[in-house]
């Protein structure tokens, strides 16, 4: 009997120990799974405050959100929230987060639902369409000290920067930065320098190149003149057609920034984007003066990403009120040829013309590389009413001069005092520009000139006929690509040719040689 009492007492003692031990066990709470993601919180109103938001997944489908700010002054209390949409778009509060304490700069909160009671998991937060705002204080929620997109709106790190050049207002220029989001939408940030304080500058993406012009496709948030900034989320065109980051990088468009809503015609900055962006590869051709003294310049062809070309004509000393038609013609300038590409007229006030070149006037496609090998030249005319007056001219493409040249002396012969030179200049295609410059020729006369076979001492038949020398100017220019019998001859061939040059008094007096000189292999 006593044994039974002792046994029962022992069981009761052990049971009380178990109960006492269970009371000492602490519930560990949610346990992290190891999955976590960190989002950046950038400075907004205070350049010294920035930080991070770390999302940590727990095993009970809750999420621990830890905010950490650097530069937050001690004593401050900074409320934080997750908002709907992107920071660029703005949106209402979705989740109230912890208050960041100044000094320590941290806060931590476990989240399992939106403020409206809708459950939300870590996985859903990783794909959430939202952003975080950290405010200056509970009484100053309008001042944002740090901000960052989260979830599907987070940036991937892929960016593309386009230059926006000055247009009508000197000193205003900048960049447009396209940043890819995880959902493949695009954050577009425009940064301009030189904008006036207080101004608001509408800005858009337009169709086509800036040289061609086109309608608005995407409207940006207007640029604040004081900060020079504009931030816009782009997920669709203005007509609601969806567009991704990758599609924007291939878009046929350009950006215009306008002076104001009441002065949309005044552009303060502009730049091609997408497939129209310039690669940085370009070719410059000289446009020499022709019929009007003092007017000359250049034609610059700039390669686009899509292989097309931006053609920029820049002339000096054009009359301010003039409009000068300009074209690419077939063949060399010496030979002449029909119009194949029509440029925008050169504005006399600026001396400028910009044209996008993607095809000939007959709609045959032509790209930047094709232009560099084109058999053509450029004419700039005085006016539409006076096309016969050429104010500037220059060979392009395969007809461009390489800079290589060789001059030969033409001594006086049957007429005392008449002498000069013949200069052979190499073209890119290996043919030759032959220039005769003869002194003391007879004004208003015309002097036939030729290359003959053999040396001048031996004599020989005509193999190349030059354009006659103008007696008034003493000049003759001829494109030489073949002998008179149609046998091809190159610049290098001419430098070793067994020949000489004769310049005659006139067609009626071919027997009178006014200047003569050996060339090629016969030269001294």
PDB file of C-alpha atoms in Angstrom, residues 96-303:
ATOM      1  CA  UNK A  96       2.226  50.692 -43.957  1.00  0.00           C
ATOM      2  CA  UNK A  97       5.806  49.788 -43.005  1.00  0.00           C
ATOM      3  CA  UNK A  98       7.751  50.531 -39.844  1.00  0.00           C
ATOM      4  CA  UNK A  99       8.972  53.970 -38.859  1.00  0.00           C
ATOM      5  CA  UNK A 100      12.695  54.417 -39.417  1.00  0.00           C
ATOM      6  CA  UNK A 101      14.400  55.859 -36.364  1.00  0.00           C
ATOM      7  CA  UNK A 102      17.024  58.527 -37.002  1.00  0.00           C
ATOM      8  CA  UNK A 103      20.457  57.709 -35.692  1.00  0.00           C
ATOM      9  CA  UNK A 104      20.082  53.921 -35.975  1.00  0.00           C
ATOM     10  CA  UNK A 105      18.472  54.427 -39.391  1.00  0.00           C
ATOM     11  CA  UNK A 106      16.581  51.127 -39.278  1.00  0.00           C
ATOM     12  CA  UNK A 107      13.116  49.689 -38.923  1.00  0.00           C
ATOM     13  CA  UNK A 108      11.776  46.147 -39.143  1.00  0.00           C
ATOM     14  CA  UNK A 109       8.235  44.866 -39.662  1.00  0.00           C
ATOM     15  CA  UNK A 110       6.682  41.502 -40.547  1.00  0.00           C
ATOM     16  CA  UNK A 111       4.145  41.773 -43.354  1.00  0.00           C
ATOM     17  CA  UNK A 112       1.465  39.235 -44.218  1.00  0.00           C
ATOM     18  CA  UNK A 113      -1.239  41.423 -45.774  1.00  0.00           C
ATOM     19  CA  UNK A 114      -2.010  44.771 -47.392  1.00  0.00           C
ATOM     20  CA  UNK A 115      -3.540  47.522 -45.306  1.00  0.00           C
ATOM     21  CA  UNK A 116      -6.953  46.523 -46.670  1.00  0.00           C
ATOM     22  CA  UNK A 117      -6.519  42.980 -45.318  1.00  0.00           C
ATOM     23  CA  UNK A 118      -5.659  41.280 -48.595  1.00  0.00           C
ATOM     24  CA  UNK A 119      -3.132  38.521 -47.865  1.00  0.00           C
ATOM     25  CA  UNK A 120       0.263  38.867 -49.579  1.00  0.00           C
ATOM     26  CA  UNK A 121       3.213  36.464 -49.612  1.00  0.00           C
ATOM     27  CA  UNK A 122       6.910  36.983 -50.205  1.00  0.00           C
ATOM     28  CA  UNK A 123       6.563  35.625 -53.773  1.00  0.00           C
ATOM     29  CA  UNK A 124       3.758  38.062 -54.482  1.00  0.00           C
ATOM     30  CA  UNK A 125       5.809  40.953 -53.100  1.00  0.00           C
ATOM     31  CA  UNK A 126       8.686  39.969 -55.425  1.00  0.00           C
ATOM     32  CA  UNK A 127       6.284  40.509 -58.361  1.00  0.00           C
ATOM     33  CA  UNK A 128       4.422  43.446 -56.831  1.00  0.00           C
ATOM     34  CA  UNK A 129       3.615  46.580 -58.854  1.00  0.00           C
ATOM     35  CA  UNK A 130       4.771  49.048 -56.246  1.00  0.00           C
ATOM     36  CA  UNK A 131       7.389  51.341 -54.735  1.00  0.00           C
ATOM     37  CA  UNK A 132       8.524  52.495 -51.294  1.00  0.00           C
ATOM     38  CA  UNK A 133       8.358  56.050 -49.977  1.00  0.00           C
ATOM     39  CA  UNK A 134      10.170  57.130 -46.810  1.00  0.00           C
ATOM     40  CA  UNK A 135       8.719  60.432 -45.547  1.00  0.00           C
ATOM     41  CA  UNK A 136      10.296  63.288 -43.601  1.00  0.00           C
ATOM     42  CA  UNK A 137       7.908  62.849 -40.653  1.00  0.00           C
ATOM     43  CA  UNK A 138       4.342  61.880 -39.732  1.00  0.00           C
ATOM     44  CA  UNK A 139       3.369  65.569 -39.973  1.00  0.00           C
ATOM     45  CA  UNK A 140       5.240  66.090 -43.277  1.00  0.00           C
ATOM     46  CA  UNK A 141       4.280  63.137 -45.441  1.00  0.00           C
ATOM     47  CA  UNK A 142       4.555  65.338 -48.546  1.00  0.00           C
ATOM     48  CA  UNK A 143       8.348  65.467 -48.254  1.00  0.00           C
ATOM     49  CA  UNK A 144       9.983  62.268 -49.498  1.00  0.00           C
ATOM     50  CA  UNK A 145      13.500  61.658 -48.195  1.00  0.00           C
ATOM     51  CA  UNK A 146      14.099  58.310 -49.949  1.00  0.00           C
ATOM     52  CA  UNK A 147      12.297  56.295 -52.578  1.00  0.00           C
ATOM     53  CA  UNK A 148      12.677  53.108 -54.589  1.00  0.00           C
ATOM     54  CA  UNK A 149      10.770  50.830 -56.927  1.00  0.00           C
ATOM     55  CA  UNK A 150      10.240  47.252 -55.786  1.00  0.00           C
ATOM     56  CA  UNK A 151       8.975  43.946 -57.168  1.00  0.00           C
ATOM     57  CA  UNK A 152       8.340  43.907 -60.888  1.00  0.00           C
ATOM     58  CA  UNK A 153       9.179  47.635 -61.063  1.00  0.00           C
ATOM     59  CA  UNK A 154      12.760  47.176 -59.833  1.00  0.00           C
ATOM     60  CA  UNK A 155      15.427  48.130 -62.370  1.00  0.00           C
ATOM     61  CA  UNK A 156      17.494  45.353 -63.962  1.00  0.00           C
ATOM     62  CA  UNK A 157      20.596  47.517 -64.341  1.00  0.00           C
ATOM     63  CA  UNK A 158      20.280  47.645 -68.142  1.00  0.00           C
ATOM     64  CA  UNK A 159      20.282  51.255 -69.414  1.00  0.00           C
ATOM     65  CA  UNK A 160      20.647  53.207 -72.632  1.00  0.00           C
ATOM     66  CA  UNK A 161      21.600  56.895 -72.764  1.00  0.00           C
ATOM     67  CA  UNK A 162      20.715  59.169 -75.696  1.00  0.00           C
ATOM     68  CA  UNK A 163      22.100  62.667 -76.208  1.00  0.00           C
ATOM     69  CA  UNK A 164      19.683  65.596 -76.530  1.00  0.00           C
ATOM     70  CA  UNK A 165      21.400  68.392 -78.421  1.00  0.00           C
ATOM     71  CA  UNK A 166      20.772  72.129 -78.379  1.00  0.00           C
ATOM     72  CA  UNK A 167      18.224  73.408 -80.922  1.00  0.00           C
ATOM     73  CA  UNK A 168      16.669  76.894 -80.685  1.00  0.00           C
ATOM     74  CA  UNK A 169      17.835  78.011 -77.240  1.00  0.00           C
ATOM     75  CA  UNK A 170      21.622  78.145 -76.760  1.00  0.00           C
ATOM     76  CA  UNK A 171      22.915  76.400 -73.659  1.00  0.00           C
ATOM     77  CA  UNK A 172      20.094  73.893 -73.177  1.00  0.00           C
ATOM     78  CA  UNK A 173      21.097  70.280 -73.773  1.00  0.00           C
ATOM     79  CA  UNK A 174      21.182  66.992 -71.901  1.00  0.00           C
ATOM     80  CA  UNK A 175      20.403  63.294 -71.976  1.00  0.00           C
ATOM     81  CA  UNK A 176      17.515  60.845 -71.965  1.00  0.00           C
ATOM     82  CA  UNK A 177      18.275  57.660 -70.000  1.00  0.00           C
ATOM     83  CA  UNK A 178      16.142  54.573 -70.643  1.00  0.00           C
ATOM     84  CA  UNK A 179      16.323  52.004 -67.779  1.00  0.00           C
ATOM     85  CA  UNK A 180      14.830  48.524 -68.025  1.00  0.00           C
ATOM     86  CA  UNK A 181      12.463  47.258 -65.330  1.00  0.00           C
ATOM     87  CA  UNK A 182      12.054  43.584 -64.376  1.00  0.00           C
ATOM     88  CA  UNK A 183       8.638  43.608 -66.066  1.00  0.00           C
ATOM     89  CA  UNK A 184      10.346  44.949 -69.239  1.00  0.00           C
ATOM     90  CA  UNK A 185       8.711  48.358 -68.951  1.00  0.00           C
ATOM     91  CA  UNK A 186      10.979  51.420 -69.111  1.00  0.00           C
ATOM     92  CA  UNK A 187      11.896  54.213 -66.737  1.00  0.00           C
ATOM     93  CA  UNK A 188      12.776  57.282 -68.834  1.00  0.00           C
ATOM     94  CA  UNK A 189      14.722  59.995 -67.041  1.00  0.00           C
ATOM     95  CA  UNK A 190      15.447  63.239 -68.913  1.00  0.00           C
ATOM     96  CA  UNK A 191      18.174  65.476 -67.501  1.00  0.00           C
ATOM     97  CA  UNK A 192      18.732  68.911 -69.063  1.00  0.00           C
ATOM     98  CA  UNK A 193      21.226  71.651 -68.288  1.00  0.00           C
ATOM     99  CA  UNK A 194      20.470  75.339 -68.755  1.00  0.00           C
ATOM    100  CA  UNK A 195      16.665  75.242 -68.364  1.00  0.00           C
ATOM    101  CA  UNK A 196      15.193  78.383 -66.762  1.00  0.00           C
ATOM    102  CA  UNK A 197      13.935  78.139 -63.165  1.00  0.00           C
ATOM    103  CA  UNK A 198      10.167  77.856 -62.965  1.00  0.00           C
ATOM    104  CA  UNK A 199       9.731  76.650 -66.531  1.00  0.00           C
ATOM    105  CA  UNK A 200       7.811  73.545 -67.561  1.00  0.00           C
ATOM    106  CA  UNK A 201       8.996  71.926 -70.792  1.00  0.00           C
ATOM    107  CA  UNK A 202       6.719  69.430 -72.573  1.00  0.00           C
ATOM    108  CA  UNK A 203       8.609  66.490 -74.059  1.00  0.00           C
ATOM    109  CA  UNK A 204       7.691  63.583 -76.320  1.00  0.00           C
ATOM    110  CA  UNK A 205       8.929  60.728 -78.461  1.00  0.00           C
ATOM    111  CA  UNK A 206       7.981  61.365 -82.103  1.00  0.00           C
ATOM    112  CA  UNK A 207       7.883  58.948 -85.027  1.00  0.00           C
ATOM    113  CA  UNK A 208      10.703  58.937 -87.629  1.00  0.00           C
ATOM    114  CA  UNK A 209      14.022  60.756 -87.411  1.00  0.00           C
ATOM    115  CA  UNK A 210      14.418  64.337 -86.211  1.00  0.00           C
ATOM    116  CA  UNK A 211      15.494  65.269 -89.744  1.00  0.00           C
ATOM    117  CA  UNK A 212      12.204  63.932 -91.155  1.00  0.00           C
ATOM    118  CA  UNK A 213       9.843  64.904 -88.344  1.00  0.00           C
ATOM    119  CA  UNK A 214       6.741  63.004 -87.299  1.00  0.00           C
ATOM    120  CA  UNK A 215       3.753  62.858 -84.935  1.00  0.00           C
ATOM    121  CA  UNK A 216       3.911  62.291 -81.171  1.00  0.00           C
ATOM    122  CA  UNK A 217       4.078  58.636 -80.079  1.00  0.00           C
ATOM    123  CA  UNK A 218       4.851  58.887 -76.345  1.00  0.00           C
ATOM    124  CA  UNK A 219       4.197  61.819 -74.006  1.00  0.00           C
ATOM    125  CA  UNK A 220       6.637  62.266 -71.124  1.00  0.00           C
ATOM    126  CA  UNK A 221       6.070  64.016 -67.822  1.00  0.00           C
ATOM    127  CA  UNK A 222       7.015  67.687 -68.508  1.00  0.00           C
ATOM    128  CA  UNK A 223      10.549  68.677 -67.525  1.00  0.00           C
ATOM    129  CA  UNK A 224      10.802  70.860 -64.437  1.00  0.00           C
ATOM    130  CA  UNK A 225      12.926  73.837 -65.466  1.00  0.00           C
ATOM    131  CA  UNK A 226      14.260  74.349 -61.947  1.00  0.00           C
ATOM    132  CA  UNK A 227      15.664  70.834 -61.616  1.00  0.00           C
ATOM    133  CA  UNK A 228      15.999  70.099 -65.343  1.00  0.00           C
ATOM    134  CA  UNK A 229      14.443  66.691 -64.666  1.00  0.00           C
ATOM    135  CA  UNK A 230      11.573  64.570 -65.865  1.00  0.00           C
ATOM    136  CA  UNK A 231      10.799  60.971 -64.869  1.00  0.00           C
ATOM    137  CA  UNK A 232       8.255  58.864 -66.791  1.00  0.00           C
ATOM    138  CA  UNK A 233       7.261  55.199 -66.773  1.00  0.00           C
ATOM    139  CA  UNK A 234       6.740  53.968 -70.332  1.00  0.00           C
ATOM    140  CA  UNK A 235       4.767  50.787 -70.879  1.00  0.00           C
ATOM    141  CA  UNK A 236       2.701  51.831 -73.907  1.00  0.00           C
ATOM    142  CA  UNK A 237       2.509  54.370 -76.702  1.00  0.00           C
ATOM    143  CA  UNK A 238      -0.048  57.168 -76.427  1.00  0.00           C
ATOM    144  CA  UNK A 239      -2.389  55.050 -78.584  1.00  0.00           C
ATOM    145  CA  UNK A 240      -2.184  52.330 -75.863  1.00  0.00           C
ATOM    146  CA  UNK A 241      -0.052  49.950 -77.942  1.00  0.00           C
ATOM    147  CA  UNK A 242       2.226  48.139 -75.489  1.00  0.00           C
ATOM    148  CA  UNK A 243       5.951  48.761 -75.879  1.00  0.00           C
ATOM    149  CA  UNK A 244       8.832  47.105 -74.028  1.00  0.00           C
ATOM    150  CA  UNK A 245      12.323  48.323 -73.185  1.00  0.00           C
ATOM    151  CA  UNK A 246      13.821  46.233 -75.987  1.00  0.00           C
ATOM    152  CA  UNK A 247      11.273  47.591 -78.465  1.00  0.00           C
ATOM    153  CA  UNK A 248      12.109  51.184 -77.475  1.00  0.00           C
ATOM    154  CA  UNK A 249      15.765  50.467 -78.224  1.00  0.00           C
ATOM    155  CA  UNK A 250      14.681  49.522 -81.774  1.00  0.00           C
ATOM    156  CA  UNK A 251      12.057  52.261 -82.149  1.00  0.00           C
ATOM    157  CA  UNK A 252      11.959  54.496 -85.226  1.00  0.00           C
ATOM    158  CA  UNK A 253      11.769  57.755 -83.320  1.00  0.00           C
ATOM    159  CA  UNK A 254      13.301  60.875 -81.800  1.00  0.00           C
ATOM    160  CA  UNK A 255      12.776  63.066 -78.728  1.00  0.00           C
ATOM    161  CA  UNK A 256      11.664  66.707 -78.793  1.00  0.00           C
ATOM    162  CA  UNK A 257      11.757  68.988 -75.753  1.00  0.00           C
ATOM    163  CA  UNK A 258       9.634  72.134 -76.210  1.00  0.00           C
ATOM    164  CA  UNK A 259       9.986  75.556 -74.640  1.00  0.00           C
ATOM    165  CA  UNK A 260       6.466  75.539 -73.139  1.00  0.00           C
ATOM    166  CA  UNK A 261       2.899  74.412 -73.811  1.00  0.00           C
ATOM    167  CA  UNK A 262       2.204  77.812 -75.392  1.00  0.00           C
ATOM    168  CA  UNK A 263       5.395  77.705 -77.509  1.00  0.00           C
ATOM    169  CA  UNK A 264       5.469  74.146 -78.796  1.00  0.00           C
ATOM    170  CA  UNK A 265       7.074  75.316 -82.027  1.00  0.00           C
ATOM    171  CA  UNK A 266      10.258  76.295 -80.184  1.00  0.00           C
ATOM    172  CA  UNK A 267      12.461  73.267 -79.545  1.00  0.00           C
ATOM    173  CA  UNK A 268      15.045  73.546 -76.790  1.00  0.00           C
ATOM    174  CA  UNK A 269      16.565  70.059 -77.153  1.00  0.00           C
ATOM    175  CA  UNK A 270      16.288  67.145 -79.547  1.00  0.00           C
ATOM    176  CA  UNK A 271      17.819  63.748 -80.212  1.00  0.00           C
ATOM    177  CA  UNK A 272      17.309  60.597 -82.267  1.00  0.00           C
ATOM    178  CA  UNK A 273      16.675  57.352 -80.380  1.00  0.00           C
ATOM    179  CA  UNK A 274      16.333  53.633 -81.034  1.00  0.00           C
ATOM    180  CA  UNK A 275      17.284  52.512 -84.519  1.00  0.00           C
ATOM    181  CA  UNK A 276      17.852  56.157 -85.497  1.00  0.00           C
ATOM    182  CA  UNK A 277      20.657  56.691 -82.980  1.00  0.00           C
ATOM    183  CA  UNK A 278      23.960  57.716 -84.548  1.00  0.00           C
ATOM    184  CA  UNK A 279      26.754  55.146 -84.267  1.00  0.00           C
ATOM    185  CA  UNK A 280      29.511  57.772 -84.118  1.00  0.00           C
ATOM    186  CA  UNK A 281      30.854  56.700 -87.517  1.00  0.00           C
ATOM    187  CA  UNK A 282      30.829  59.514 -90.078  1.00  0.00           C
ATOM    188  CA  UNK A 283      32.365  60.726 -93.330  1.00  0.00           C
ATOM    189  CA  UNK A 284      33.021  64.362 -94.269  1.00  0.00           C
ATOM    190  CA  UNK A 285      33.264  65.593 -97.880  1.00  0.00           C
ATOM    191  CA  UNK A 286      34.458  69.022 -98.945  1.00  0.00           C
ATOM    192  CA  UNK A 287      32.102  71.261-100.937  1.00  0.00           C
ATOM    193  CA  UNK A 288      34.237  73.773-102.810  1.00  0.00           C
ATOM    194  CA  UNK A 289      33.109  77.170-104.074  1.00  0.00           C
ATOM    195  CA  UNK A 290      31.883  77.196-107.664  1.00  0.00           C
ATOM    196  CA  UNK A 291      29.979  80.067-109.283  1.00  0.00           C
ATOM    197  CA  UNK A 292      29.715  82.381-106.245  1.00  0.00           C
ATOM    198  CA  UNK A 293      32.911  83.529-104.544  1.00  0.00           C
ATOM    199  CA  UNK A 294      33.233  82.751-100.855  1.00  0.00           C
ATOM    200  CA  UNK A 295      30.541  80.088-100.483  1.00  0.00           C
ATOM    201  CA  UNK A 296      31.934  76.686 -99.527  1.00  0.00           C
ATOM    202  CA  UNK A 297      31.505  74.071 -96.843  1.00  0.00           C
ATOM    203  CA  UNK A 298      31.115  70.397 -96.075  1.00  0.00           C
ATOM    204  CA  UNK A 299      28.695  67.495 -96.424  1.00  0.00           C
ATOM    205  CA  UNK A 300      28.831  65.118 -93.453  1.00  0.00           C
ATOM    206  CA  UNK A 301      27.204  61.692 -93.597  1.00  0.00           C
ATOM    207  CA  UNK A 302      26.582  60.107 -90.178  1.00  0.00           C
ATOM    208  CA  UNK A 303      25.746  56.426 -89.801  1.00  0.00           C
TER     209      UNK A 303
END
